[in-house]
PDB file of C-alpha atoms in Angstrom:
ATOM      1  CA  MET U   1     -30.639  15.958   4.808  1.00  0.00           C
ATOM      2  CA  VAL U   2     -29.562  12.733   6.501  1.00  0.00           C
ATOM      3  CA  ASN U   3     -29.921  10.820   9.715  1.00  0.00           C
ATOM      4  CA  ARG U   4     -27.777   8.219  11.450  1.00  0.00           C
ATOM      5  CA  SER U   5     -29.864   5.278  10.244  1.00  0.00           C
ATOM      6  CA  MET U   6     -28.784   6.041   6.683  1.00  0.00           C
ATOM      7  CA  ALA U   7     -25.155   5.645   7.753  1.00  0.00           C
ATOM      8  CA  ASP U   8     -25.995   2.452   9.645  1.00  0.00           C
ATOM      9  CA  GLY U   9     -27.446   0.833   6.540  1.00  0.00           C
ATOM     10  CA  ALA U  10     -24.481   1.785   4.385  1.00  0.00           C
ATOM     11  CA  TYR U  11     -21.821   1.053   7.024  1.00  0.00           C
ATOM     12  CA  PRO U  12     -19.944  -1.769   5.202  1.00  0.00           C
ATOM     13  CA  THR U  13     -19.762   0.196   1.960  1.00  0.00           C
ATOM     14  CA  LEU U  14     -18.752   3.384   3.748  1.00  0.00           C
ATOM     15  CA  GLN U  15     -16.126   1.536   5.743  1.00  0.00           C
ATOM     16  CA  ARG U  16     -14.529   0.097   2.601  1.00  0.00           C
ATOM     17  CA  MET U  17     -14.582   3.446   0.854  1.00  0.00           C
ATOM     18  CA  LEU U  18     -13.056   5.271   3.816  1.00  0.00           C
ATOM     19  CA  PHE U  19     -10.400   2.609   4.267  1.00  0.00           C
ATOM     20  CA  SER U  20      -9.526   3.042   0.582  1.00  0.00           C
ATOM     21  CA  VAL U  21      -8.824   6.730   1.217  1.00  0.00           C
ATOM     22  CA  ALA U  22      -6.991   6.265   4.515  1.00  0.00           C
ATOM     23  CA  TYR U  23      -4.773   3.405   3.339  1.00  0.00           C
ATOM     24  CA  ARG U  24      -3.664   5.292   0.235  1.00  0.00           C
ATOM     25  CA  MET U  25      -2.988   8.340   2.390  1.00  0.00           C
ATOM     26  CA  LEU U  26      -0.965   6.499   5.026  1.00  0.00           C
ATOM     27  CA  GLY U  27       0.380   3.274   3.531  1.00  0.00           C
ATOM     28  CA  SER U  28      -0.510   1.616   6.840  1.00  0.00           C
ATOM     29  CA  VAL U  29      -3.295  -0.911   7.335  1.00  0.00           C
ATOM     30  CA  ALA U  30      -3.460  -0.554  11.116  1.00  0.00           C
ATOM     31  CA  GLU U  31      -3.421   3.249  11.105  1.00  0.00           C
ATOM     32  CA  ALA U  32      -5.984   3.381   8.299  1.00  0.00           C
ATOM     33  CA  GLU U  33      -8.342   1.132  10.262  1.00  0.00           C
ATOM     34  CA  ASP U  34      -7.884   3.270  13.399  1.00  0.00           C
ATOM     35  CA  ILE U  35      -8.598   6.489  11.517  1.00  0.00           C
ATOM     36  CA  VAL U  36     -11.724   5.072   9.879  1.00  0.00           C
ATOM     37  CA  GLN U  37     -12.977   3.949  13.278  1.00  0.00           C
ATOM     38  CA  GLU U  38     -12.265   7.396  14.727  1.00  0.00           C
ATOM     39  CA  ALA U  39     -14.207   9.026  11.884  1.00  0.00           C
ATOM     40  CA  PHE U  40     -17.283   6.930  12.702  1.00  0.00           C
ATOM     41  CA  VAL U  41     -16.893   7.677  16.422  1.00  0.00           C
ATOM     42  CA  ARG U  42     -16.903  11.393  15.667  1.00  0.00           C
ATOM     43  CA  PHE U  43     -19.916  11.071  13.391  1.00  0.00           C
ATOM     44  CA  TYR U  44     -21.989   9.183  15.954  1.00  0.00           C
ATOM     45  CA  ALA U  45     -20.993  11.695  18.648  1.00  0.00           C
ATOM     46  CA  LEU U  46     -22.651  14.560  16.742  1.00  0.00           C
ATOM     47  CA  ASP U  47     -25.932  15.850  18.072  1.00  0.00           C
ATOM     48  CA  ALA U  48     -29.090  15.284  16.017  1.00  0.00           C
ATOM     49  CA  ASP U  49     -29.246  18.866  14.700  1.00  0.00           C
ATOM     50  CA  ARG U  50     -25.680  18.689  13.411  1.00  0.00           C
ATOM     51  CA  VAL U  51     -26.363  15.375  11.699  1.00  0.00           C
ATOM     52  CA  ARG U  52     -29.416  16.820   9.922  1.00  0.00           C
ATOM     53  CA  ASP U  53     -27.236  19.651   8.585  1.00  0.00           C
ATOM     54  CA  ILE U  54     -24.907  17.185   6.824  1.00  0.00           C
ATOM     55  CA  GLU U  55     -25.718  17.039   3.131  1.00  0.00           C
ATOM     56  CA  SER U  56     -23.681  13.896   2.389  1.00  0.00           C
ATOM     57  CA  VAL U  57     -22.515  11.343   4.955  1.00  0.00           C
ATOM     58  CA  PRO U  58     -19.822   9.878   2.641  1.00  0.00           C
ATOM     59  CA  ALA U  59     -18.398  13.350   1.968  1.00  0.00           C
ATOM     60  CA  TYR U  60     -18.490  14.251   5.660  1.00  0.00           C
ATOM     61  CA  LEU U  61     -16.750  11.054   6.715  1.00  0.00           C
ATOM     62  CA  THR U  62     -14.215  11.361   3.879  1.00  0.00           C
ATOM     63  CA  ALA U  63     -13.402  14.868   5.087  1.00  0.00           C
ATOM     64  CA  VAL U  64     -12.838  13.612   8.639  1.00  0.00           C
ATOM     65  CA  VAL U  65     -10.654  10.730   7.436  1.00  0.00           C
ATOM     66  CA  THR U  66      -8.657  13.065   5.190  1.00  0.00           C
ATOM     67  CA  ARG U  67      -8.003  15.597   7.953  1.00  0.00           C
ATOM     68  CA  LEU U  68      -7.015  12.892  10.428  1.00  0.00           C
ATOM     69  CA  SER U  69      -4.708  11.365   7.819  1.00  0.00           C
ATOM     70  CA  ILE U  70      -3.069  14.729   7.093  1.00  0.00           C
ATOM     71  CA  ASP U  71      -2.451  15.230  10.822  1.00  0.00           C
ATOM     72  CA  TYR U  72      -0.987  11.739  11.106  1.00  0.00           C
ATOM     73  CA  LEU U  73       1.333  12.226   8.121  1.00  0.00           C
ATOM     74  CA  ARG U  74       2.617  15.501   9.512  1.00  0.00           C
ATOM     75  CA  SER U  75       3.481  13.850  12.824  1.00  0.00           C
ATOM     76  CA  ALA U  76       4.941  10.774  11.092  1.00  0.00           C
ATOM     77  CA  ARG U  77       7.123  12.632   8.578  1.00  0.00           C
ATOM     78  CA  ALA U  78      10.078  13.032  10.961  1.00  0.00           C
ATOM     79  CA  ARG U  79       9.881   9.353  11.938  1.00  0.00           C
ATOM     80  CA  ARG U  80       9.839   8.235   8.319  1.00  0.00           C
ATOM     81  CA  GLU U  81      12.813  10.447   7.469  1.00  0.00           C
ATOM     82  CA  GLN U  82      14.777   8.624  10.201  1.00  0.00           C
ATOM     83  CA  TYR U  83      13.563   5.197   9.086  1.00  0.00           C
ATOM     84  CA  VAL U  84      16.304   2.578   8.807  1.00  0.00           C
ATOM     85  CA  GLY U  85      16.686   1.514   5.177  1.00  0.00           C
ATOM     86  CA  THR U  86      13.974   1.663   2.546  1.00  0.00           C
ATOM     87  CA  TRP U  87      10.445   2.530   3.693  1.00  0.00           C
ATOM     88  CA  LEU U  88       7.684   0.507   2.023  1.00  0.00           C
ATOM     89  CA  PRO U  89       3.960   0.555   2.824  1.00  0.00           C
ATOM     90  CA  GLU U  90       2.304  -2.204   4.800  1.00  0.00           C
ATOM     91  CA  PRO U  91       1.210  -4.975   2.428  1.00  0.00           C
ATOM     92  CA  LEU U  92      -2.468  -5.499   1.828  1.00  0.00           C
ATOM     93  CA  VAL U  93      -3.519  -9.017   0.804  1.00  0.00           C
ATOM     94  CA  THR U  94      -6.250  -8.463  -1.775  1.00  0.00           C
ATOM     95  CA  GLU U  95      -6.778 -11.980  -3.167  1.00  0.00           C
ATOM     96  CA  HIS U  96     -10.142 -12.608  -1.516  1.00  0.00           C
ATOM     97  CA  SER U  97     -11.001  -9.190  -0.100  1.00  0.00           C
ATOM     98  CA  VAL U  98     -13.174  -6.335  -1.294  1.00  0.00           C
ATOM     99  CA  VAL U  99     -10.918  -3.335  -0.770  1.00  0.00           C
ATOM    100  CA  ASP U 100     -12.747  -0.692  -2.766  1.00  0.00           C
ATOM    101  CA  GLY U 101     -16.288   0.187  -3.587  1.00  0.00           C
ATOM    102  CA  ALA U 102     -17.366  -0.518  -7.173  1.00  0.00           C
ATOM    103  CA  ARG U 103     -16.832   3.152  -8.003  1.00  0.00           C
ATOM    104  CA  TYR U 104     -13.067   2.731  -7.665  1.00  0.00           C
ATOM    105  CA  VAL U 105     -12.467  -0.537  -9.509  1.00  0.00           C
ATOM    106  CA  GLU U 106     -10.810   1.297 -12.378  1.00  0.00           C
ATOM    107  CA  GLN U 107      -8.284   2.795  -9.942  1.00  0.00           C
ATOM    108  CA  LEU U 108      -6.800  -0.438  -8.637  1.00  0.00           C
ATOM    109  CA  ASP U 109      -3.334   0.547  -9.910  1.00  0.00           C
ATOM    110  CA  SER U 110      -3.338   3.186  -7.177  1.00  0.00           C
ATOM    111  CA  LEU U 111      -2.962   0.352  -4.646  1.00  0.00           C
ATOM    112  CA  SER U 112       0.366  -0.755  -6.103  1.00  0.00           C
ATOM    113  CA  ILE U 113       3.442  -0.575  -3.909  1.00  0.00           C
ATOM    114  CA  ALA U 114       5.278   1.552  -6.479  1.00  0.00           C
ATOM    115  CA  PHE U 115       2.446   4.100  -6.569  1.00  0.00           C
ATOM    116  CA  LEU U 116       2.257   4.333  -2.770  1.00  0.00           C
ATOM    117  CA  VAL U 117       6.029   4.825  -2.561  1.00  0.00           C
ATOM    118  CA  VAL U 118       5.784   7.716  -5.027  1.00  0.00           C
ATOM    119  CA  LEU U 119       3.042   9.286  -2.892  1.00  0.00           C
ATOM    120  CA  GLU U 120       5.498   9.374   0.033  1.00  0.00           C
ATOM    121  CA  ARG U 121       7.383  12.124  -1.792  1.00  0.00           C
ATOM    122  CA  LEU U 122       4.378  14.439  -1.669  1.00  0.00           C
ATOM    123  CA  SER U 123       3.477  16.743   1.176  1.00  0.00           C
ATOM    124  CA  PRO U 124       0.440  15.638   3.219  1.00  0.00           C
ATOM    125  CA  LEU U 125      -1.774  18.275   1.564  1.00  0.00           C
ATOM    126  CA  GLU U 126      -0.531  17.409  -1.938  1.00  0.00           C
ATOM    127  CA  ARG U 127      -1.158  13.752  -1.264  1.00  0.00           C
ATOM    128  CA  ALA U 128      -4.672  14.404   0.002  1.00  0.00           C
ATOM    129  CA  VAL U 129      -5.724  16.654  -2.868  1.00  0.00           C
ATOM    130  CA  PHE U 130      -4.190  14.411  -5.526  1.00  0.00           C
ATOM    131  CA  LEU U 131      -5.904  11.294  -4.187  1.00  0.00           C
ATOM    132  CA  LEU U 132      -9.270  12.949  -3.636  1.00  0.00           C
ATOM    133  CA  HIS U 133      -9.320  14.517  -7.099  1.00  0.00           C
ATOM    134  CA  ASP U 134      -7.449  12.109  -9.381  1.00  0.00           C
ATOM    135  CA  ILE U 135      -8.339   8.809  -7.710  1.00  0.00           C
ATOM    136  CA  PHE U 136     -11.629   9.392  -5.887  1.00  0.00           C
ATOM    137  CA  ASP U 137     -13.077  11.914  -8.321  1.00  0.00           C
ATOM    138  CA  TYR U 138     -13.999  14.710  -5.921  1.00  0.00           C
ATOM    139  CA  SER U 139     -14.208  18.216  -7.388  1.00  0.00           C
ATOM    140  CA  TYR U 140     -11.924  21.008  -6.237  1.00  0.00           C
ATOM    141  CA  PRO U 141     -14.793  22.869  -4.497  1.00  0.00           C
ATOM    142  CA  GLU U 142     -15.638  19.656  -2.601  1.00  0.00           C
ATOM    143  CA  ILE U 143     -11.992  19.146  -1.647  1.00  0.00           C
ATOM    144  CA  SER U 144     -11.760  22.787  -0.622  1.00  0.00           C
ATOM    145  CA  ARG U 145     -14.520  22.241   1.945  1.00  0.00           C
ATOM    146  CA  MET U 146     -12.907  19.018   3.144  1.00  0.00           C
ATOM    147  CA  ILE U 147      -9.447  20.384   3.908  1.00  0.00           C
ATOM    148  CA  GLY U 148     -10.246  24.057   4.539  1.00  0.00           C
ATOM    149  CA  LYS U 149      -8.231  25.496   1.639  1.00  0.00           C
ATOM    150  CA  SER U 150      -9.405  27.490  -1.355  1.00  0.00           C
ATOM    151  CA  ALA U 151     -10.375  25.638  -4.509  1.00  0.00           C
ATOM    152  CA  THR U 152      -7.672  27.554  -6.408  1.00  0.00           C
ATOM    153  CA  TYR U 153      -5.022  26.441  -3.940  1.00  0.00           C
ATOM    154  CA  CYS U 154      -6.275  22.857  -4.117  1.00  0.00           C
ATOM    155  CA  ARG U 155      -5.941  22.981  -7.898  1.00  0.00           C
ATOM    156  CA  GLN U 156      -2.345  24.216  -7.537  1.00  0.00           C
ATOM    157  CA  LEU U 157      -1.560  21.432  -5.075  1.00  0.00           C
ATOM    158  CA  ALA U 158      -2.960  18.851  -7.478  1.00  0.00           C
ATOM    159  CA  VAL U 159      -0.859  20.181 -10.362  1.00  0.00           C
ATOM    160  CA  ARG U 160       2.328  19.989  -8.256  1.00  0.00           C
ATOM    161  CA  ALA U 161       1.467  16.507  -7.032  1.00  0.00           C
ATOM    162  CA  ARG U 162       0.677  15.295 -10.534  1.00  0.00           C
ATOM    163  CA  ARG U 163       4.063  16.507 -11.784  1.00  0.00           C
ATOM    164  CA  HIS U 164       5.831  14.584  -9.011  1.00  0.00           C
ATOM    165  CA  VAL U 165       3.874  11.423  -9.732  1.00  0.00           C
ATOM    166  CA  GLN U 166       4.415  11.639 -13.481  1.00  0.00           C
ATOM    167  CA  ALA U 167       8.127  12.326 -13.052  1.00  0.00           C
ATOM    168  CA  SER U 168       8.694   9.570 -10.506  1.00  0.00           C
ATOM    169  CA  GLY U 169       6.397   6.784 -11.685  1.00  0.00           C
ATOM    170  CA  ARG U 170       7.864   4.147 -13.971  1.00  0.00           C
ATOM    171  CA  ARG U 171       5.331   3.063 -16.545  1.00  0.00           C
ATOM    172  CA  ARG U 172       5.264  -0.490 -17.844  1.00  0.00           C
ATOM    173  CA  THR U 173       3.098  -1.984 -20.543  1.00  0.00           C
ATOM    174  CA  LYS U 174       0.346  -3.922 -18.794  1.00  0.00           C
ATOM    175  CA  ILE U 175      -0.239  -7.610 -19.358  1.00  0.00           C
ATOM    176  CA  SER U 176      -3.236  -9.757 -18.451  1.00  0.00           C
ATOM    177  CA  GLN U 177      -3.794 -10.926 -14.908  1.00  0.00           C
ATOM    178  CA  ASN U 178      -3.448 -14.567 -15.984  1.00  0.00           C
ATOM    179  CA  GLU U 179      -0.081 -13.853 -17.589  1.00  0.00           C
ATOM    180  CA  GLN U 180       1.079 -11.993 -14.481  1.00  0.00           C
ATOM    181  CA  GLU U 181       0.104 -14.935 -12.309  1.00  0.00           C
ATOM    182  CA  ARG U 182       1.893 -17.356 -14.626  1.00  0.00           C
ATOM    183  CA  LEU U 183       5.094 -15.293 -14.567  1.00  0.00           C
ATOM    184  CA  ALA U 184       4.850 -14.855 -10.797  1.00  0.00           C
ATOM    185  CA  ARG U 185       4.667 -18.614 -10.211  1.00  0.00           C
ATOM    186  CA  ARG U 186       7.671 -19.168 -12.469  1.00  0.00           C
ATOM    187  CA  PHE U 187       9.514 -16.376 -10.698  1.00  0.00           C
ATOM    188  CA  PHE U 188       8.943 -17.601  -7.140  1.00  0.00           C
ATOM    189  CA  ALA U 189       9.747 -21.165  -8.184  1.00  0.00           C
ATOM    190  CA  ALA U 190      13.066 -19.916  -9.579  1.00  0.00           C
ATOM    191  CA  VAL U 191      13.762 -18.073  -6.332  1.00  0.00           C
ATOM    192  CA  GLY U 192      12.980 -21.212  -4.336  1.00  0.00           C
ATOM    193  CA  ASP U 193      15.297 -23.271  -6.542  1.00  0.00           C
ATOM    194  CA  GLY U 194      18.059 -20.670  -6.353  1.00  0.00           C
ATOM    195  CA  ASP U 195      18.079 -20.687 -10.156  1.00  0.00           C
ATOM    196  CA  VAL U 196      20.017 -17.597 -11.267  1.00  0.00           C
ATOM    197  CA  ALA U 197      19.620 -18.298 -14.991  1.00  0.00           C
ATOM    198  CA  ALA U 198      15.841 -18.621 -14.724  1.00  0.00           C
ATOM    199  CA  LEU U 199      15.637 -15.383 -12.750  1.00  0.00           C
ATOM    200  CA  VAL U 200      17.769 -13.531 -15.283  1.00  0.00           C
ATOM    201  CA  ASP U 201      15.374 -14.732 -17.971  1.00  0.00           C
ATOM    202  CA  LEU U 202      12.382 -13.352 -16.052  1.00  0.00           C
ATOM    203  CA  LEU U 203      13.831  -9.986 -14.974  1.00  0.00           C
ATOM    204  CA  VAL U 204      14.060  -6.875 -17.128  1.00  0.00           C
ATOM    205  CA  MET U 205      17.465  -5.280 -17.662  1.00  0.00           C
ATOM    206  CA  ASP U 206      16.906  -2.410 -15.217  1.00  0.00           C
ATOM    207  CA  ALA U 207      15.205  -4.518 -12.544  1.00  0.00           C
ATOM    208  CA  ALA U 208      15.513  -3.485  -8.911  1.00  0.00           C
ATOM    209  CA  ALA U 209      14.931  -5.178  -5.555  1.00  0.00           C
ATOM    210  CA  TYR U 210      13.767  -3.199  -2.528  1.00  0.00           C
ATOM    211  CA  GLY U 211      13.752  -4.489   1.032  1.00  0.00           C
ATOM    212  CA  ASP U 212      12.085  -3.085   4.141  1.00  0.00           C
ATOM    213  CA  GLY U 213      13.350  -4.442   7.429  1.00  0.00           C
ATOM    214  CA  GLY U 214      13.019  -1.201   9.373  1.00  0.00           C
ATOM    215  CA  GLY U 215      16.135  -2.104  11.348  1.00  0.00           C
ATOM    216  CA  GLN U 216      14.217  -4.955  12.976  1.00  0.00           C
ATOM    217  CA  ALA U 217      14.859  -7.704  10.447  1.00  0.00           C
ATOM    218  CA  PRO U 218      17.629  -8.356   7.909  1.00  0.00           C
ATOM    219  CA  ALA U 219      17.025  -6.557   4.615  1.00  0.00           C
ATOM    220  CA  ALA U 220      19.086  -4.695   2.034  1.00  0.00           C
ATOM    221  CA  ARG U 221      19.216  -1.078   3.208  1.00  0.00           C
ATOM    222  CA  ILE U 222      19.603   0.325  -0.285  1.00  0.00           C
ATOM    223  CA  PRO U 223      17.954  -0.926  -3.485  1.00  0.00           C
ATOM    224  CA  ILE U 224      19.769  -3.609  -5.477  1.00  0.00           C
ATOM    225  CA  CYS U 225      19.747  -2.585  -9.118  1.00  0.00           C
ATOM    226  CA  GLY U 226      20.427  -4.401 -12.374  1.00  0.00           C
ATOM    227  CA  ARG U 227      19.136  -7.753 -13.617  1.00  0.00           C
ATOM    228  CA  ASP U 228      22.242  -9.810 -12.844  1.00  0.00           C
ATOM    229  CA  ARG U 229      22.710  -8.419  -9.335  1.00  0.00           C
ATOM    230  CA  VAL U 230      19.026  -8.856  -8.472  1.00  0.00           C
ATOM    231  CA  ALA U 231      19.013 -12.421  -9.826  1.00  0.00           C
ATOM    232  CA  ALA U 232      22.118 -13.393  -7.853  1.00  0.00           C
ATOM    233  CA  PHE U 233      20.759 -11.786  -4.678  1.00  0.00           C
ATOM    234  CA  LEU U 234      17.357 -13.455  -4.898  1.00  0.00           C
ATOM    235  CA  ALA U 235      18.825 -16.847  -5.797  1.00  0.00           C
ATOM    236  CA  SER U 236      21.049 -16.665  -2.721  1.00  0.00           C
ATOM    237  CA  LEU U 237      18.050 -15.801  -0.555  1.00  0.00           C
ATOM    238  CA  GLY U 238      16.101 -18.665  -2.101  1.00  0.00           C
ATOM    239  CA  ARG U 239      18.813 -21.224  -1.346  1.00  0.00           C
ATOM    240  CA  THR U 240      19.041 -20.001   2.248  1.00  0.00           C
ATOM    241  CA  ALA U 241      15.262 -20.102   2.640  1.00  0.00           C
ATOM    242  CA  ARG U 242      15.079 -23.662   1.315  1.00  0.00           C
ATOM    243  CA  ARG U 243      17.822 -24.778   3.704  1.00  0.00           C
ATOM    244  CA  LEU U 244      15.894 -23.281   6.620  1.00  0.00           C
ATOM    245  CA  GLY U 245      12.616 -24.925   5.659  1.00  0.00           C
ATOM    246  CA  VAL U 246      10.868 -21.737   4.566  1.00  0.00           C
ATOM    247  CA  ARG U 247       7.791 -22.266   2.401  1.00  0.00           C
ATOM    248  CA  TYR U 248       5.769 -19.775   0.389  1.00  0.00           C
ATOM    249  CA  ARG U 249       2.299 -19.221  -0.998  1.00  0.00           C
ATOM    250  CA  VAL U 250       1.674 -17.186  -4.127  1.00  0.00           C
ATOM    251  CA  THR U 251      -1.182 -14.716  -3.705  1.00  0.00           C
ATOM    252  CA  GLU U 252      -2.360 -11.241  -4.700  1.00  0.00           C
ATOM    253  CA  ILE U 253      -0.959  -8.345  -2.674  1.00  0.00           C
ATOM    254  CA  ASN U 254      -1.922  -4.734  -3.336  1.00  0.00           C
ATOM    255  CA  ARG U 255      -3.572  -5.971  -6.561  1.00  0.00           C
ATOM    256  CA  GLN U 256      -0.193  -7.284  -7.751  1.00  0.00           C
ATOM    257  CA  PRO U 257       1.301 -10.790  -7.874  1.00  0.00           C
ATOM    258  CA  GLY U 258       3.088 -11.618  -4.648  1.00  0.00           C
ATOM    259  CA  ALA U 259       3.934 -14.290  -2.128  1.00  0.00           C
ATOM    260  CA  LEU U 260       3.806 -14.879   1.618  1.00  0.00           C
ATOM    261  CA  PHE U 261       6.777 -16.667   3.184  1.00  0.00           C
ATOM    262  CA  PHE U 262       6.367 -18.808   6.310  1.00  0.00           C
ATOM    263  CA  ASN U 263       8.561 -20.820   8.647  1.00  0.00           C
ATOM    264  CA  ARG U 264       7.702 -24.435   9.433  1.00  0.00           C
ATOM    265  CA  SER U 265       5.548 -23.325  12.354  1.00  0.00           C
ATOM    266  CA  GLY U 266       3.330 -21.348   9.999  1.00  0.00           C
ATOM    267  CA  GLN U 267       4.528 -17.954  11.185  1.00  0.00           C
ATOM    268  CA  LEU U 268       4.845 -15.255   8.549  1.00  0.00           C
ATOM    269  CA  LEU U 269       8.415 -14.180   7.823  1.00  0.00           C
ATOM    270  CA  SER U 270       8.124 -11.838   4.867  1.00  0.00           C
ATOM    271  CA  VAL U 271       5.980 -10.639   1.997  1.00  0.00           C
ATOM    272  CA  ALA U 272       7.177 -10.118  -1.571  1.00  0.00           C
ATOM    273  CA  ILE U 273       5.371  -8.175  -4.295  1.00  0.00           C
ATOM    274  CA  LEU U 274       6.258  -8.134  -7.997  1.00  0.00           C
ATOM    275  CA  ASP U 275       5.925  -5.300 -10.492  1.00  0.00           C
ATOM    276  CA  ILE U 276       5.417  -7.164 -13.759  1.00  0.00           C
ATOM    277  CA  GLY U 277       5.200  -5.661 -17.217  1.00  0.00           C
ATOM    278  CA  GLU U 278       5.226  -6.901 -20.787  1.00  0.00           C
ATOM    279  CA  ASN U 279       8.983  -7.567 -20.752  1.00  0.00           C
ATOM    280  CA  GLY U 280       9.179  -9.253 -17.362  1.00  0.00           C
ATOM    281  CA  VAL U 281       9.618  -8.459 -13.680  1.00  0.00           C
ATOM    282  CA  GLY U 282      10.730  -4.870 -13.205  1.00  0.00           C
ATOM    283  CA  ALA U 283      10.784  -4.599  -9.423  1.00  0.00           C
ATOM    284  CA  VAL U 284      10.645  -6.840  -6.380  1.00  0.00           C
ATOM    285  CA  TYR U 285       9.446  -5.382  -3.085  1.00  0.00           C
ATOM    286  CA  SER U 286      10.184  -7.393   0.051  1.00  0.00           C
ATOM    287  CA  ILE U 287       8.730  -6.443   3.430  1.00  0.00           C
ATOM    288  CA  VAL U 288      10.359  -8.131   6.429  1.00  0.00           C
ATOM    289  CA  ASN U 289       9.706  -5.536   9.138  1.00  0.00           C
ATOM    290  CA  PRO U 290       7.569  -7.489  11.644  1.00  0.00           C
ATOM    291  CA  ASP U 291       5.636  -4.355  12.621  1.00  0.00           C
ATOM    292  CA  LYS U 292       4.277  -4.188   9.067  1.00  0.00           C
ATOM    293  CA  LEU U 293       3.227  -7.846   8.979  1.00  0.00           C
ATOM    294  CA  GLN U 294       1.329  -8.262  12.238  1.00  0.00           C
ATOM    295  CA  HIS U 295      -2.068  -7.534  10.684  1.00  0.00           C
ATOM    296  CA  LEU U 296      -1.591 -10.639   8.506  1.00  0.00           C
ATOM    297  CA  GLY U 297      -1.225 -13.120  11.381  1.00  0.00           C
ATOM    298  CA  PRO U 298       1.466 -14.556  13.684  1.00  0.00           C
ATOM    299  CA  VAL U 299       4.925 -13.286  12.699  1.00  0.00           C
ATOM    300  CA  GLY U 300       8.136 -15.292  13.003  1.00  0.00           C
ATOM    301  CA  ASP U 301      11.598 -14.043  13.944  1.00  0.00           C
ATOM    302  CA  VAL U 302      13.823 -14.019  10.855  1.00  0.00           C
ATOM    303  CA  ARG U 303      16.952 -13.191  12.829  1.00  0.00           C
ATOM    304  CA  GLU U 304      16.369 -16.093  15.218  1.00  0.00           C
ATOM    305  CA  LEU U 305      15.790 -18.450  12.307  1.00  0.00           C
ATOM    306  CA  LEU U 306      19.042 -17.363  10.674  1.00  0.00           C
ATOM    307  CA  ARG U 307      20.926 -17.558  13.990  1.00  0.00           C
ATOM    308  CA  LYS U 308      19.829 -21.142  14.602  1.00  0.00           C
ATOM    309  CA  GLY U 309      20.536 -22.093  11.029  1.00  0.00           C
ATOM    310  CA  VAL U 310      18.094 -24.988  11.208  1.00  0.00           C
ATOM    311  CA  PRO U 311      14.447 -25.357  10.177  1.00  0.00           C
ATOM    312  CA  SER U 312      11.948 -24.119  12.764  1.00  0.00           C
TER     313      SER U 312
END
């Protein structure tokens, strides 16, 4: 049996672990943080007898986070279906942060933008069971107790979810982190120079560019597909950005190479993440929606910058 002091001592580790679950469930940093906080509030509101009956604090808190996340996804589904343009998750800068407990280091690919986008196609229950079983290594009986469904049904949900993920996910041969960083720096330099030829050389044939402006900032509303089209599009953006005094910083985002773009006042304008494989850059994800950038610092107004047409 446990007591609250055990949770107090393990709070940082528990918080990271719970955030790992909530963020993968929701694709939202702010909502994940709120749900984790709510889970702790509910735990500390329990009376002493109820706390002593809990066999595992991590499992209890994970169950609370999972249920809250399922409820949130159900309420958010209609909003996301009406979302303007492509929906992408909120970016998570992971360069200097400890996102996961050591137990989940081998599952860092599950933080990728592409993986989180695929999870959006699952129902809330499918998403929960798949993540808890395949990513966080909970057994079906444990998951059954967490979400209030039979272990057999949980197994069926996981099978359906796995089929969706396997059918939708595009697999690329992995390359070393150093090589990814080297290619990313070349790539963003080519974008900044507006160098179409260099971009064509770095992109794979079936490359695609995805933009998320949410109707609040300029972004392509449908994916741009094909190496030549993506290269021309990005080079044009790069030339415009240079003219407007936009600068960038290469960093790690969602455990992938990426970059943060700022105006001259230091306000964040957009975030770009690269999906890099053995043959080059396969996908570029650009998040411009200011609502999805606020957790990273002061956000600039892209539309105002473009309207003025001068460096800010």
